Structures are given as structure tokens and as C-alpha cells.
XYZ file of C-alpha atoms in Angstrom:
662
model
C 37.777 -48.588 45.460
C 36.040 -48.007 42.156
C 37.548 -46.229 39.249
C 36.146 -43.514 37.044
C 37.425 -42.870 33.565
C 37.553 -39.158 32.748
C 38.309 -38.221 29.153
C 40.059 -34.958 28.289
C 38.407 -33.607 25.169
C 40.222 -31.561 22.639
C 39.265 -27.893 22.960
C 37.301 -26.628 20.000
C 39.401 -24.489 17.706
C 39.046 -20.778 18.357
C 37.288 -19.040 15.552
C 39.292 -16.257 13.999
C 36.629 -13.758 12.945
C 37.546 -11.573 10.014
C 34.860 -9.004 10.754
C 35.447 -6.475 13.539
C 31.964 -6.749 15.033
C 32.923 -4.807 18.152
C 33.752 -1.598 16.344
C 31.220 -1.854 13.536
C 28.105 -2.330 15.678
C 26.600 -0.464 18.592
C 25.972 -2.238 21.880
C 22.371 -3.214 21.178
C 23.228 -4.462 17.681
C 26.150 -6.496 19.074
C 23.881 -8.100 21.650
C 21.689 -9.391 18.836
C 24.548 -10.478 16.594
C 26.353 -12.275 19.447
C 23.214 -13.841 20.926
C 23.498 -17.595 21.190
C 20.897 -20.110 20.231
C 17.215 -20.096 21.065
C 14.178 -18.045 20.242
C 14.919 -14.323 19.742
C 12.526 -11.428 19.185
C 14.319 -8.314 17.956
C 12.261 -5.140 18.190
C 13.967 -2.834 15.713
C 12.708 0.735 15.886
C 12.635 2.999 12.851
C 16.104 3.934 11.582
C 17.964 1.725 14.077
C 19.934 -0.398 11.597
C 17.661 -3.425 11.311
C 19.100 -4.583 7.988
C 22.640 -4.054 9.226
C 21.977 -6.137 12.330
C 20.399 -8.996 10.360
C 23.255 -8.951 7.881
C 25.935 -9.123 10.570
C 24.007 -11.853 12.398
C 24.048 -14.035 9.273
C 27.736 -13.286 8.707
C 28.541 -14.169 12.333
C 26.709 -17.492 12.069
C 28.642 -18.345 8.911
C 31.973 -17.328 10.465
C 31.109 -19.429 13.529
C 30.945 -22.521 11.360
C 27.236 -22.881 10.688
C 26.943 -24.410 7.186
C 25.302 -22.010 4.744
C 22.745 -24.619 3.687
C 21.476 -24.795 7.279
C 20.504 -21.113 7.412
C 17.097 -19.866 6.226
C 16.625 -16.104 5.780
C 13.070 -15.016 4.928
C 12.273 -11.529 3.616
C 9.273 -9.754 2.107
C 10.763 -8.328 -1.065
C 13.317 -9.486 -3.592
C 15.078 -6.159 -3.142
C 15.514 -6.766 0.609
C 16.791 -10.293 -0.027
C 19.322 -9.114 -2.625
C 20.478 -6.293 -0.376
C 21.050 -8.506 2.662
C 22.698 -11.367 0.821
C 24.841 -8.876 -1.096
C 25.995 -7.276 2.140
C 26.833 -10.673 3.654
C 28.887 -11.483 0.562
C 30.727 -8.174 0.819
C 31.522 -8.745 4.501
C 32.874 -12.243 3.913
C 34.496 -11.655 0.546
C 31.945 -13.906 -1.118
C 28.574 -15.414 -0.243
C 28.917 -19.105 0.654
C 26.863 -21.299 -1.659
C 23.795 -23.028 -0.343
C 22.302 -20.363 1.924
C 18.504 -20.368 1.722
C 17.598 -16.702 1.352
C 14.713 -14.944 -0.327
C 11.050 -14.021 -0.105
C 8.473 -16.381 1.362
C 7.148 -17.050 -2.135
C 10.627 -17.768 -3.503
C 11.442 -20.306 -0.779
C 7.964 -21.821 -1.019
C 8.456 -22.326 -4.744
C 11.828 -24.057 -4.205
C 10.350 -26.497 -1.705
C 7.175 -27.188 -3.677
C 9.131 -27.879 -6.871
C 10.823 -30.737 -5.014
C 7.717 -32.236 -3.428
C 4.719 -31.083 -5.472
C 3.601 -34.633 -6.232
C 2.916 -35.247 -2.541
C 0.042 -32.746 -2.693
C -1.244 -33.688 -6.144
C 0.766 -31.383 -8.408
C 3.491 -32.063 -10.920
C 6.919 -30.523 -10.300
C 6.406 -28.488 -13.481
C 3.382 -26.653 -12.068
C 2.739 -23.192 -13.504
C 2.950 -20.074 -11.363
C 0.114 -17.705 -12.230
C 0.982 -14.026 -12.109
C -1.740 -11.490 -11.308
C -2.837 -11.226 -14.955
C -3.002 -15.012 -15.317
C -4.997 -15.270 -12.089
C -7.526 -12.754 -13.382
C -7.906 -14.748 -16.611
C -8.598 -17.944 -14.658
C -11.027 -16.066 -12.423
C -12.878 -14.906 -15.532
C -13.165 -18.540 -16.667
C -14.444 -19.429 -13.204
C -17.192 -16.817 -13.491
C -18.344 -18.439 -16.731
C -18.134 -21.958 -15.265
C -20.128 -20.935 -12.191
C -22.970 -19.873 -14.463
C -23.259 -16.395 -13.045
C -25.484 -14.073 -15.051
C -23.205 -11.042 -15.178
C -25.850 -9.109 -17.133
C -28.345 -9.487 -14.308
C -25.994 -8.393 -11.545
C -23.413 -5.648 -11.431
C -21.036 -8.547 -10.921
C -17.469 -7.648 -9.877
C -14.651 -7.900 -12.395
C -11.977 -10.585 -12.118
C -9.464 -8.231 -10.460
C -11.917 -7.451 -7.651
C -12.772 -11.139 -7.203
C -9.065 -12.030 -7.031
C -8.504 -9.499 -4.253
C -11.429 -10.804 -2.186
C -10.270 -14.404 -2.701
C -6.696 -13.510 -1.727
C -7.761 -11.663 1.426
C -9.880 -14.618 2.503
C -6.958 -17.001 1.996
C -4.396 -14.848 3.798
C -6.666 -14.156 6.747
C -7.899 -17.741 7.047
C -11.488 -16.547 6.543
C -14.355 -17.660 4.379
C -15.058 -15.567 1.304
C -18.393 -14.559 2.847
C -16.760 -13.231 6.006
C -14.289 -11.280 3.900
C -17.088 -9.738 1.831
C -19.010 -8.690 4.945
C -15.871 -7.070 6.330
C -14.305 -5.551 3.213
C -17.056 -5.221 0.602
C -20.524 -5.341 2.221
C -21.998 -3.841 -0.954
C -21.547 -7.309 -2.505
C -23.467 -9.078 0.272
C -26.501 -9.711 -1.957
C -24.389 -11.743 -4.376
C -22.194 -13.353 -1.723
C -23.229 -16.901 -2.582
C -22.466 -16.378 -6.250
C -19.017 -15.008 -5.397
C -18.344 -17.997 -3.125
C -19.319 -20.317 -5.975
C -16.960 -18.503 -8.334
C -14.159 -18.688 -5.764
C -14.610 -22.457 -5.467
C -14.540 -22.815 -9.263
C -11.383 -20.693 -9.364
C -9.604 -23.019 -6.934
C -10.702 -26.095 -8.876
C -9.666 -24.673 -12.238
C -6.193 -23.769 -10.984
C -5.637 -27.305 -9.763
C -6.980 -28.848 -12.972
C -4.560 -26.808 -15.061
C -1.669 -27.531 -12.713
C -1.258 -23.905 -11.692
C -0.664 -22.046 -8.450
C -1.166 -18.361 -7.813
C 1.077 -16.471 -5.382
C -1.143 -17.283 -2.403
C -1.022 -20.990 -3.278
C 2.754 -21.001 -2.921
C 2.227 -20.284 0.783
C -0.972 -22.291 1.278
C 0.515 -25.391 -0.336
C 3.813 -25.000 1.512
C 1.875 -25.099 4.776
C -0.264 -27.976 3.471
C 2.838 -29.990 2.552
C 4.255 -29.630 6.062
C 0.981 -30.310 7.856
C -0.138 -33.324 5.836
C 3.287 -34.935 5.377
C 5.230 -35.068 8.607
C 8.325 -36.435 6.911
C 8.750 -33.229 4.918
C 8.468 -30.741 7.729
C 10.747 -32.953 9.811
C 13.335 -32.968 7.034
C 13.313 -29.188 6.632
C 13.033 -28.466 10.342
C 16.150 -30.634 10.784
C 17.920 -28.917 7.886
C 17.300 -25.346 9.082
C 19.497 -24.965 12.137
C 18.877 -21.200 12.149
C 15.808 -19.386 10.821
C 15.832 -15.582 10.514
C 12.795 -13.514 9.488
C 12.736 -9.871 8.411
C 9.747 -7.482 8.858
C 8.005 -10.008 11.082
C 5.237 -7.537 11.982
C 3.949 -7.845 8.402
C 3.513 -11.639 8.364
C 0.058 -13.088 7.893
C -1.477 -16.116 9.559
C -0.129 -18.603 7.008
C 3.408 -17.225 7.128
C 3.369 -17.327 10.913
C 2.518 -21.039 10.862
C 5.164 -21.821 8.213
C 7.878 -20.047 10.223
C 6.977 -21.991 13.349
C 7.156 -25.281 11.415
C 10.588 -24.477 9.992
C 12.042 -23.715 13.442
C 10.178 -26.429 15.326
C 13.078 -28.806 16.008
C 16.045 -26.577 16.822
C 14.054 -23.525 17.976
C 16.817 -21.235 16.733
C 14.380 -18.661 15.425
C 15.161 -14.967 15.236
C 12.384 -12.653 14.071
C 13.039 -8.972 13.497
C 10.374 -6.309 13.269
C 8.752 -3.260 14.756
C 5.273 -3.647 16.181
C 4.936 0.153 15.977
C 5.218 -0.052 12.185
C 2.591 -2.728 11.589
C 0.373 -0.957 9.025
C -0.687 -3.630 6.525
C -3.764 -5.217 8.084
C -5.643 -4.341 4.877
C -3.378 -6.806 3.046
C -3.933 -9.561 5.596
C -0.988 -8.928 7.960
C -1.701 -10.409 11.394
C -0.533 -8.088 14.166
C -0.932 -10.847 16.755
C 2.027 -12.741 15.249
C 4.550 -10.325 16.734
C 2.571 -9.534 19.897
C 2.107 -13.197 20.827
C 5.479 -14.479 19.646
C 6.826 -15.060 23.195
C 3.694 -17.073 24.064
C 4.178 -19.367 21.078
C 7.887 -19.679 21.805
C 8.435 -19.991 25.565
C 11.837 -18.810 26.691
C 12.020 -16.119 24.029
C 14.644 -13.468 24.683
C 13.619 -9.967 23.642
C 16.149 -7.485 22.251
C 15.508 -3.854 21.411
C 17.237 -1.651 18.873
C 16.514 1.898 20.015
C 19.411 4.012 18.705
C 18.077 5.847 15.683
C 20.605 7.084 13.084
C 18.064 8.877 10.904
C 16.123 11.522 12.786
C 16.931 14.386 15.128
C 16.155 14.136 18.865
C 13.284 16.599 18.401
C 11.550 14.431 15.797
C 12.038 11.247 17.822
C 10.721 12.863 20.997
C 7.498 13.635 19.160
C 7.297 10.115 17.680
C 7.866 8.519 21.093
C 5.238 10.749 22.669
C 2.647 9.795 20.062
C 3.078 6.023 20.020
C 2.899 5.738 23.813
C -0.890 6.072 23.520
C -1.125 2.627 21.881
C -1.801 0.107 24.668
C -1.006 -2.993 22.558
C 2.734 -2.775 22.019
C 6.196 -3.577 23.305
C 7.472 -0.515 25.118
C 10.604 1.044 23.664
C 11.973 4.537 23.264
C 13.928 5.691 20.263
C 17.099 7.686 21.006
C 18.794 9.805 18.380
C 22.427 9.590 17.339
C 22.025 12.911 15.488
C 22.629 16.468 16.796
C 19.789 18.748 17.835
C 17.860 20.613 15.172
C 14.627 22.575 14.833
C 11.454 21.523 16.625
C 8.778 19.918 14.467
C 6.293 22.543 13.267
C 2.532 22.311 13.646
C 1.023 24.559 10.992
C -2.643 25.596 11.054
C -3.730 26.644 7.565
C -6.864 28.578 6.739
C -7.951 26.082 4.072
C -6.615 23.652 1.478
C -5.434 26.440 -0.795
C -3.281 27.909 1.978
C -2.013 24.449 2.875
C -0.849 23.978 -0.716
C 0.628 27.500 -0.921
C 2.567 27.051 2.316
C 4.049 23.729 1.199
C 5.028 25.054 -2.224
C 6.718 28.140 -0.771
C 8.498 26.274 2.010
C 9.696 23.558 -0.388
C 11.333 26.199 -2.581
C 12.967 27.785 0.471
C 14.382 24.448 1.569
C 15.589 23.894 -1.994
C 17.381 27.262 -1.860
C 19.145 26.056 1.300
C 20.775 23.295 -0.758
C 18.419 20.385 -0.177
C 17.468 18.651 -3.431
C 13.761 18.212 -4.133
C 13.958 14.426 -4.043
C 15.084 14.756 -0.408
C 11.749 16.387 0.432
C 8.459 14.501 0.735
C 4.790 15.315 1.209
C 2.965 12.418 2.878
C -0.760 11.819 3.211
C -3.214 9.215 4.442
C -5.245 8.964 1.216
C -4.389 9.797 -2.369
C -7.229 12.301 -2.844
C -5.648 14.499 -0.168
C -2.894 15.501 -2.595
C -5.146 16.938 -5.315
C -5.069 20.658 -4.434
C -1.338 20.418 -3.798
C -0.722 18.870 -7.226
C -2.584 21.767 -8.832
C -0.505 24.305 -6.873
C 2.784 22.579 -7.702
C 1.908 22.550 -11.377
C 1.025 26.249 -11.300
C 4.321 27.114 -9.650
C 6.340 24.849 -11.930
C 7.648 22.618 -9.158
C 8.410 19.133 -10.518
C 7.023 16.240 -8.511
C 6.589 12.493 -8.651
C 3.771 10.493 -7.083
C 4.918 7.295 -5.369
C 1.400 6.321 -4.360
C 0.224 5.986 -7.933
C -0.252 8.151 -11.009
C -0.937 11.860 -10.738
C -4.398 12.672 -9.488
C -5.933 13.839 -12.765
C -4.278 11.005 -14.700
C -5.975 8.238 -12.720
C -8.348 6.036 -14.735
C -11.458 6.744 -12.675
C -10.851 10.510 -12.677
C -10.353 10.525 -16.454
C -13.518 8.448 -16.857
C -15.653 10.927 -14.913
C -14.102 13.924 -16.654
C -14.821 12.310 -20.030
C -18.578 12.630 -19.427
C -18.207 16.372 -18.892
C -15.799 16.771 -21.804
C -18.289 15.009 -24.071
C -21.147 17.281 -23.041
C -19.008 20.366 -23.706
C -17.739 18.978 -27.021
C -19.899 16.145 -28.437
C -17.281 15.590 -31.170
C -14.593 14.637 -28.641
C -14.149 11.072 -29.865
C -11.657 10.115 -27.146
C -14.101 11.164 -24.427
C -16.957 9.426 -26.260
C -15.155 6.092 -26.422
C -14.028 6.321 -22.808
C -17.617 6.939 -21.734
C -18.982 4.066 -23.788
C -16.443 1.596 -22.451
C -18.010 1.991 -19.002
C -21.255 0.544 -20.392
C -22.241 -3.123 -20.242
C -22.344 -4.877 -23.593
C -20.600 -2.128 -25.566
C -17.170 -2.832 -26.983
C -15.160 -1.414 -29.857
C -17.419 -2.587 -32.700
C -20.641 -1.279 -31.205
C -19.033 1.986 -30.102
C -17.781 2.389 -33.711
C -21.334 1.856 -34.963
C -22.856 4.386 -32.541
C -20.179 6.947 -33.385
C -20.842 6.594 -37.116
C -24.594 6.998 -36.619
C -24.147 10.084 -34.440
C -21.852 11.532 -37.103
C -24.833 11.880 -39.450
C -26.191 14.711 -37.331
C -24.967 18.258 -37.801
C -24.721 18.536 -34.028
C -23.802 15.116 -32.707
C -25.616 15.595 -29.423
C -28.874 15.782 -31.405
C -28.465 12.058 -31.932
C -28.616 11.433 -28.207
C -32.336 12.094 -28.264
C -33.104 9.823 -31.237
C -34.506 6.324 -30.647
C -33.241 4.964 -33.965
C -29.751 4.211 -32.654
C -31.180 2.308 -29.694
C -33.410 0.226 -31.968
C -30.442 -0.789 -34.164
C -28.366 -2.303 -31.338
C -28.325 -5.764 -29.739
C -30.543 -5.999 -26.658
C -27.891 -5.638 -23.941
C -26.028 -2.845 -25.739
C -29.316 -1.100 -26.515
C -30.281 -1.009 -22.838
C -26.881 0.402 -21.923
C -26.889 3.067 -24.637
C -30.458 4.060 -23.796
C -29.535 4.657 -20.131
C -26.293 6.393 -21.102
C -27.830 8.803 -23.624
C -30.494 9.821 -21.093
C -27.703 10.635 -18.629
C -25.879 12.679 -21.281
C -29.062 14.637 -22.049
C -29.487 15.461 -18.344
C -25.848 16.535 -18.141
C -26.305 18.724 -21.220
C -29.179 20.542 -19.510
C -27.111 20.968 -16.323
C -24.245 22.471 -18.325
C -26.203 25.693 -18.677
C -26.341 26.001 -14.885
C -22.536 26.192 -14.792
C -22.037 23.877 -11.807
C -19.472 21.180 -12.689
C -19.638 19.677 -9.188
C -23.331 18.778 -9.605
C -22.528 17.219 -12.962
C -19.855 15.048 -11.321
C -22.354 14.007 -8.645
C -24.855 12.994 -11.316
C -22.256 10.994 -13.256
C -21.161 9.207 -10.096
C -24.565 8.516 -8.570
C -26.454 7.959 -11.807
C -23.926 5.793 -13.614
C -20.323 5.464 -12.513
C -20.531 4.363 -8.885
C -21.805 0.836 -9.691
C -19.130 0.618 -12.394
C -16.178 1.350 -10.091
C -17.660 -0.974 -7.463
C -17.487 -3.929 -9.809
C -14.370 -2.858 -11.737
C -11.773 -1.700 -9.224
C -10.458 -3.434 -6.143
C -10.104 -0.233 -4.073
C -13.613 1.094 -4.572
C -13.741 3.229 -1.404
C -10.499 5.036 -2.246
C -11.627 5.819 -5.781
C -15.006 7.063 -4.608
C -13.209 9.384 -2.161
C -11.098 10.682 -5.069
C -14.230 11.482 -7.091
C -15.833 13.252 -4.130
C -12.724 15.398 -3.751
C -12.798 16.139 -7.497
C -16.379 17.377 -7.089
C -15.327 19.578 -4.152
C -12.569 21.034 -6.324
C -15.005 21.569 -9.204
C -17.333 23.533 -6.906
C -14.681 26.241 -6.642
C -15.000 27.106 -10.359
C -17.440 29.566 -11.833
C -18.380 27.391 -14.831
C -17.756 24.037 -16.480
C -15.339 25.356 -19.100
C -12.996 27.010 -16.596
C -12.988 23.824 -14.525
C -11.997 21.657 -17.514
C -9.332 24.181 -18.538
C -7.862 24.070 -15.025
C -7.700 20.284 -15.092
C -6.204 20.131 -18.580
C -3.571 22.772 -17.924
C -2.586 21.191 -14.611
C -0.903 18.272 -16.344
C 0.635 20.318 -19.114
C 2.605 22.973 -17.251
C 6.361 22.618 -17.574
C 8.503 22.811 -14.470
C 12.142 23.018 -15.452
C 12.938 26.546 -14.258
C 12.660 25.799 -10.558
C 15.658 23.483 -10.415
C 18.150 25.482 -12.413
C 21.565 24.097 -11.504
C 20.060 20.945 -10.030
C 19.778 17.396 -11.335
C 17.479 16.904 -14.310
C 15.573 14.139 -12.505
C 15.125 16.136 -9.314
C 11.497 16.136 -8.143
C 9.507 16.580 -4.969
C 8.117 13.270 -3.671
C 4.385 12.913 -3.049
C 3.410 9.658 -1.386
C 0.875 7.870 0.727
C 2.323 6.851 4.074
C 2.035 3.174 3.160
C 4.170 3.694 0.066
C 6.754 5.700 2.015
C 7.501 3.025 4.618
C 11.201 2.187 4.590
C 12.157 5.539 3.026
C 13.698 8.646 4.583
C 13.796 12.339 3.656
C 15.552 15.465 4.911
C 12.202 17.235 5.203
C 8.687 15.783 5.503
C 5.335 17.568 5.223
C 2.441 15.526 6.647
C -0.847 17.007 5.445
C -4.577 16.884 6.275
C -4.024 16.316 9.991
C -7.671 16.909 10.810
C -10.247 14.904 12.699
C -11.993 12.464 10.370
C -9.251 12.776 7.741
C -6.382 11.304 9.749
C -7.297 9.003 11.385
C -9.380 8.477 8.290
C -13.094 7.727 8.599
C -15.070 6.244 5.711
C -18.811 5.845 5.974
C -19.823 3.817 8.991
C -16.564 1.875 9.224
C -15.088 1.348 12.657
C -11.670 2.974 12.844
C -8.695 1.002 14.140
C -7.192 3.951 15.973
C -4.092 2.014 17.019
C -3.187 1.129 13.434
C -3.909 4.704 12.336
C -1.576 5.956 15.076
C 1.093 3.532 13.876
C 0.687 5.116 10.433
C 1.228 8.546 11.986
C 4.347 7.167 13.730
C 5.677 5.766 10.446
C 5.108 9.110 8.710
C 6.853 11.101 11.448
C 9.883 8.794 11.520
C 10.491 9.248 7.764
C 11.840 12.750 8.547
C 15.525 13.270 9.227
C 15.798 17.014 9.966
C 12.581 18.899 9.335
C 9.004 17.852 10.057
C 5.888 19.896 9.262
C 2.521 18.692 10.596
C -0.190 20.561 8.730
C -3.797 21.059 9.780
C -6.277 22.706 7.383
C -8.823 24.548 9.529
C -11.634 24.544 6.978
C -12.703 22.823 3.786
C -15.466 23.605 1.344
C -17.728 20.688 0.549
C -20.272 21.233 -2.183
C -23.216 19.862 -0.176
C -22.312 21.372 3.194
C -20.508 24.596 2.401
C -17.511 25.541 4.518
C -16.953 23.268 7.483
C -14.486 23.615 10.332
C -12.034 20.781 10.895
C -10.642 20.221 14.338
C -7.029 19.170 14.745
C -6.357 15.462 14.447
C -6.331 13.695 17.825
C -2.791 12.650 16.909
C -1.895 16.334 17.273
C -4.013 17.238 20.277
C -2.656 14.355 22.363
C 0.966 15.497 21.901
C 2.789 17.356 24.643
C 2.850 21.007 23.560
C 6.552 21.460 24.364
C 7.509 18.967 21.624
C 6.572 21.175 18.687
C 6.411 24.784 17.596
C 3.220 26.393 16.321
C 3.738 28.265 13.066
C 1.325 31.133 12.448
C 0.778 31.966 8.768
C 0.223 35.525 7.591
C -0.396 37.071 4.203
C -2.575 35.733 1.407
């Protein structure tokens, strides 16, 4: 008879966990935290404790004996990385040294510093910030031999954005221009040449911009197998936050890092994927199980933020998106009021309703900074900002500077200010700085020459100033003075909206196209300014309204409150990740949300995800506001139908508020 040797192995020591995971996590969170090895997709709905779950998962891995240096935690912001690592340290008493945690760019920098020579860089390579990148792009324009005086050639900031989008989407610069900036199609080849020079110059100077940190990280792994093997072996567990926002390059890098052990956990919410305009690739999260066979899918659906009534509406809306993972948010909060759908007569009534209701909520004990007004585009907040200023309600704008303080709005207003008061030197210089070939010295010279006239606008009609200037500056001043003369004649008609149209169409539109990276948004702002101007009886009253809007004090409203208390105004994009006791979502009208610009094809699914994000910012009160009519200067009063995001909702999920009075 044969013999078999059977060895009794020593039982692994039982881990004594210091953290009481059972009582500190709900069932769905525990399932994620306790999940074993393998590929995991965690679909974390809004307000369901995503950060908490990730934090406890990392802590559990460390308590289970996984060495800190074998864990990679990738986030999108430094704030998120600090928050998660800080929480892990608090749970464990201290954060074990060696854990790889941070943003994609931070981790990419660490790896490239070690192995830069393998891809032709020195370890001391320079990281170019956005200002540095624009400087190099300007040098590339010169090297490419582009005649910027012949074309309305885009500024460096615009070129950097187009280059970055092309890189992040894995597209050619030409394809990106055709998709994002078709108005540059005639100079597409020149822009491609500049982009190539930009890449070459960066390498020659030993510099990398932020995109290069990702591109070269991927390049290192794909061209040098030994490096990706080393890091794929090192990282026993890879965890990724906000996975729905990853772009094509980040998706590839993540897959490389987890390629050997396949212990990859990605956390995100496909229903909150709203950054396609930055290059985020929605297919990364949708196709994750295909790329990682055997993926186990977990759902976090218990929401600790919003009332059942708000979540019922959010769930009902997002179900119309066919491309998604099905989940249903459930509230851990008590019942409260139904969301309100408010039809307003026009934009003035929309603003008046919000202002009055905000003050009522404030009287109920809710601080202003716990109340937010959200919108799809910045221009949609203009009438509201005017109303808030009139009523003395303090507010902050998260989506940028206040409407009338934006550079492009101040530029356009400067033309009108100058026509009203030709001695307004600040307006004069602002106007001249929009002209090609005119800088400080030449503007000084023109100002001095105009000063010889008793009425400075008399000098606009004189040819002598034109004749005294260099050729390029002379052409610019000649065109500009003719525009000012036309505006001066229009001033007598008392229609500031037509003056704004003339400034935009006759001069400023080509300037913003080449100067600013978000041309379409700024043009929409100017159009809304012209609509607002059309409501005023003359140019002077319009300028007074604008000037006073930014000067009205607003301390009286918050007597007894905090000195920094202010209502929050924000685009939906800027509000993602935030929460408020009460949310007002405005301009819910067809063509305005979902937003339609020109002949662009609307991605209705992404627009609906934006609506979902906006709705799920609200904790207790949600007001969905539809202005019935707007006055447009070229079309008069037009009727706006309710947004399809309202009409598709089940009517029992909200309450219609009927406004009375003025």
C-alpha cells in the first residue's frame, strides 16, 4: 500500500479588527468593505456615503495585513485625497507610511520622476502650470510662422484648451476643432502646426504640462514592459474614486496598474457623469465589466442627504436614460414637502419669487449659505443677480465672478460708457485693448491726441491720428473709431440693446472667439445682456442700473446671522459634490435646459444627468422653476414650454405652485 504525506498547516492568525465595521456601516457599504479580491464596480448613488465606503475599505485592507505600499488610491482632487487619507489615519490612529494615494497627476509625477530617462526626459523635468503652458504655446505660434495679423488667430489659452481636449480624447487636433470650435476650421492646418511645435518645444526644454503627466505615464508602461510589470506587481489593490469622470488615458493607466492581480475597485455613479466637455469618457464605467470579466457589481442606494420626496423625483427622471446601470435611491430621512414646480410669468417674476422665498426660508432659521440657486448656464442668473442686489440679499457666485463683473461683459459695456462719456479713460483703455496692434504706449498716444479736442469724440472723426500710427495699429484704430462714431449716432435713438448688438457683431465677436476658451458661453452672456438692455428706456438708465447693481450693500437682510452668510449661486457643474437645505433650479424651459446652442446636437442623456445632479443637491426643499415667457430684442415676447425634464415626470411627484400678485 502506498503512503501519502499530509501536512497540517498552522492556521493563520485571526485578525483583531479595531474598527467596528458592523455598526458603523450599512449593509450595502459593508458588502463593499468586506468584499474579497477581484474586480469590483461600486455604483455609488448621490449622497450614499461613497467617501465613507472607500475610506473604510482602505482601512479594512490595512487591518487585514495588506502592506500600505501595495495599495494605490487614485482620486481626482487633492482635497478628496487629503480627506480620504485623513479619515483612514483617524480610523487607525495614524496613517501607515508608504500608501500610494493622491490624484492621477500626483501619482504620475512620482512614477515619472523615477523613470523619466526611459522616455527621453531627465528626472528633473519641469512641470508647466497653465500659465507656463500658455507661454510655451505663444512661442510655438511664433515658431510655426503663423501670421497672426492676417488671421484672427486664437490666443494661447484657447490653443491650449484645444490641444488638451485632443490629447485627453485621443483625437487629432483637427477632429477636436471640427467638434468643439468649427469656426476655426479655415485655419485648422495652422493650428495643427502650432500644436506640433508646442509638443516639440516642451520636450526640448525638458518640460511636461499636466496632460503630459498622464500621457507619458501611459507611454512608460506601454513602451517599457518591465516598468508596468514592476508596478502591476507592486499594487496588490487599486482603488479609484469618481470613476465616471475618467478619460481614455486614465482608463488605460488604471487597467495597466491592476493587470496582474486584478484587485481593482472603481467607485462612481454613471448617473452623475457630466464632464464630457472636459474629455471624460462615459464608456469607461459602462464597459468596465466587459474589460474586466468576472466583475462583481455593488450598489450603494441608501441616501442620507435628501428626503424621500426629492429622491422619488430624481429616480423618476433618470429612468428615461437608456444607457445606465439601474439603481434606485432610497432615503434615510423622514418625509418632507413635495418638490415644487413653479410656473413664472417671466424672468422678473422668477427672480422676485426666488428672492421672496429665500428670505422666508431664512426667517425659518436656515442660513443663506444653506440655500442655492442652480442653473445650466451662467447667463441665466443675470436677472436674479439684479433682483438680489436691489433687495439687499448677499450672494456669492460659485460658477465664476458676478455677471456684470465678467471681463467680456465689462468690455462690451466699456464701448457704451465711452460713447456716453468720451472722457472715461478707463473705458477708453479697455476698448483699445481689444484692438490688434494697440498696447499701452499707442493707447497713451491716442489718448493724448484726443485730449487736444474740446470734445474728445470730435477726434474720432479726424484722420490725423490714424496717419500718425504704425500700420497695424492705424488699421485697428481706423476700424474702431468708425464703430464709435456709429455708436454715437445710435445713442440718440436710446436703444442700448442695438448698441450691444453692433459692438458684438461689428467688433467684439471675433475678439472673444480668439481670446477666450469658452466662446459660446460668453456669446450667450452678451446676448442675455442685450435682452436685459432692451428693457430700459434709454442708454443712461441702462448704464445706471448696471453700475448700481454691483454697488448696493446687503448687510441688513442677515441681522443676527453670520457676517459671511450669503446665498449660493452656481452652475450645476460647479455644484456637484455639494448639498443644500433648499435648492432653486431655474430656467427649466425647452431649449434652455436641456440647453441648445446654434445647430449643435444635444446629448439629452448627459443633460438629464445634469438635471439629476441638480435635483440631488437638495436635502429638504426643491423648487423647479419654469419661466413662461422671455423678451428677446429681435423676436419680442416668446412663449417657453416647460423643459422635457419636467413634462416627463409623473405628476404625483411634485406640487404645482401658482403665483399671484405682482
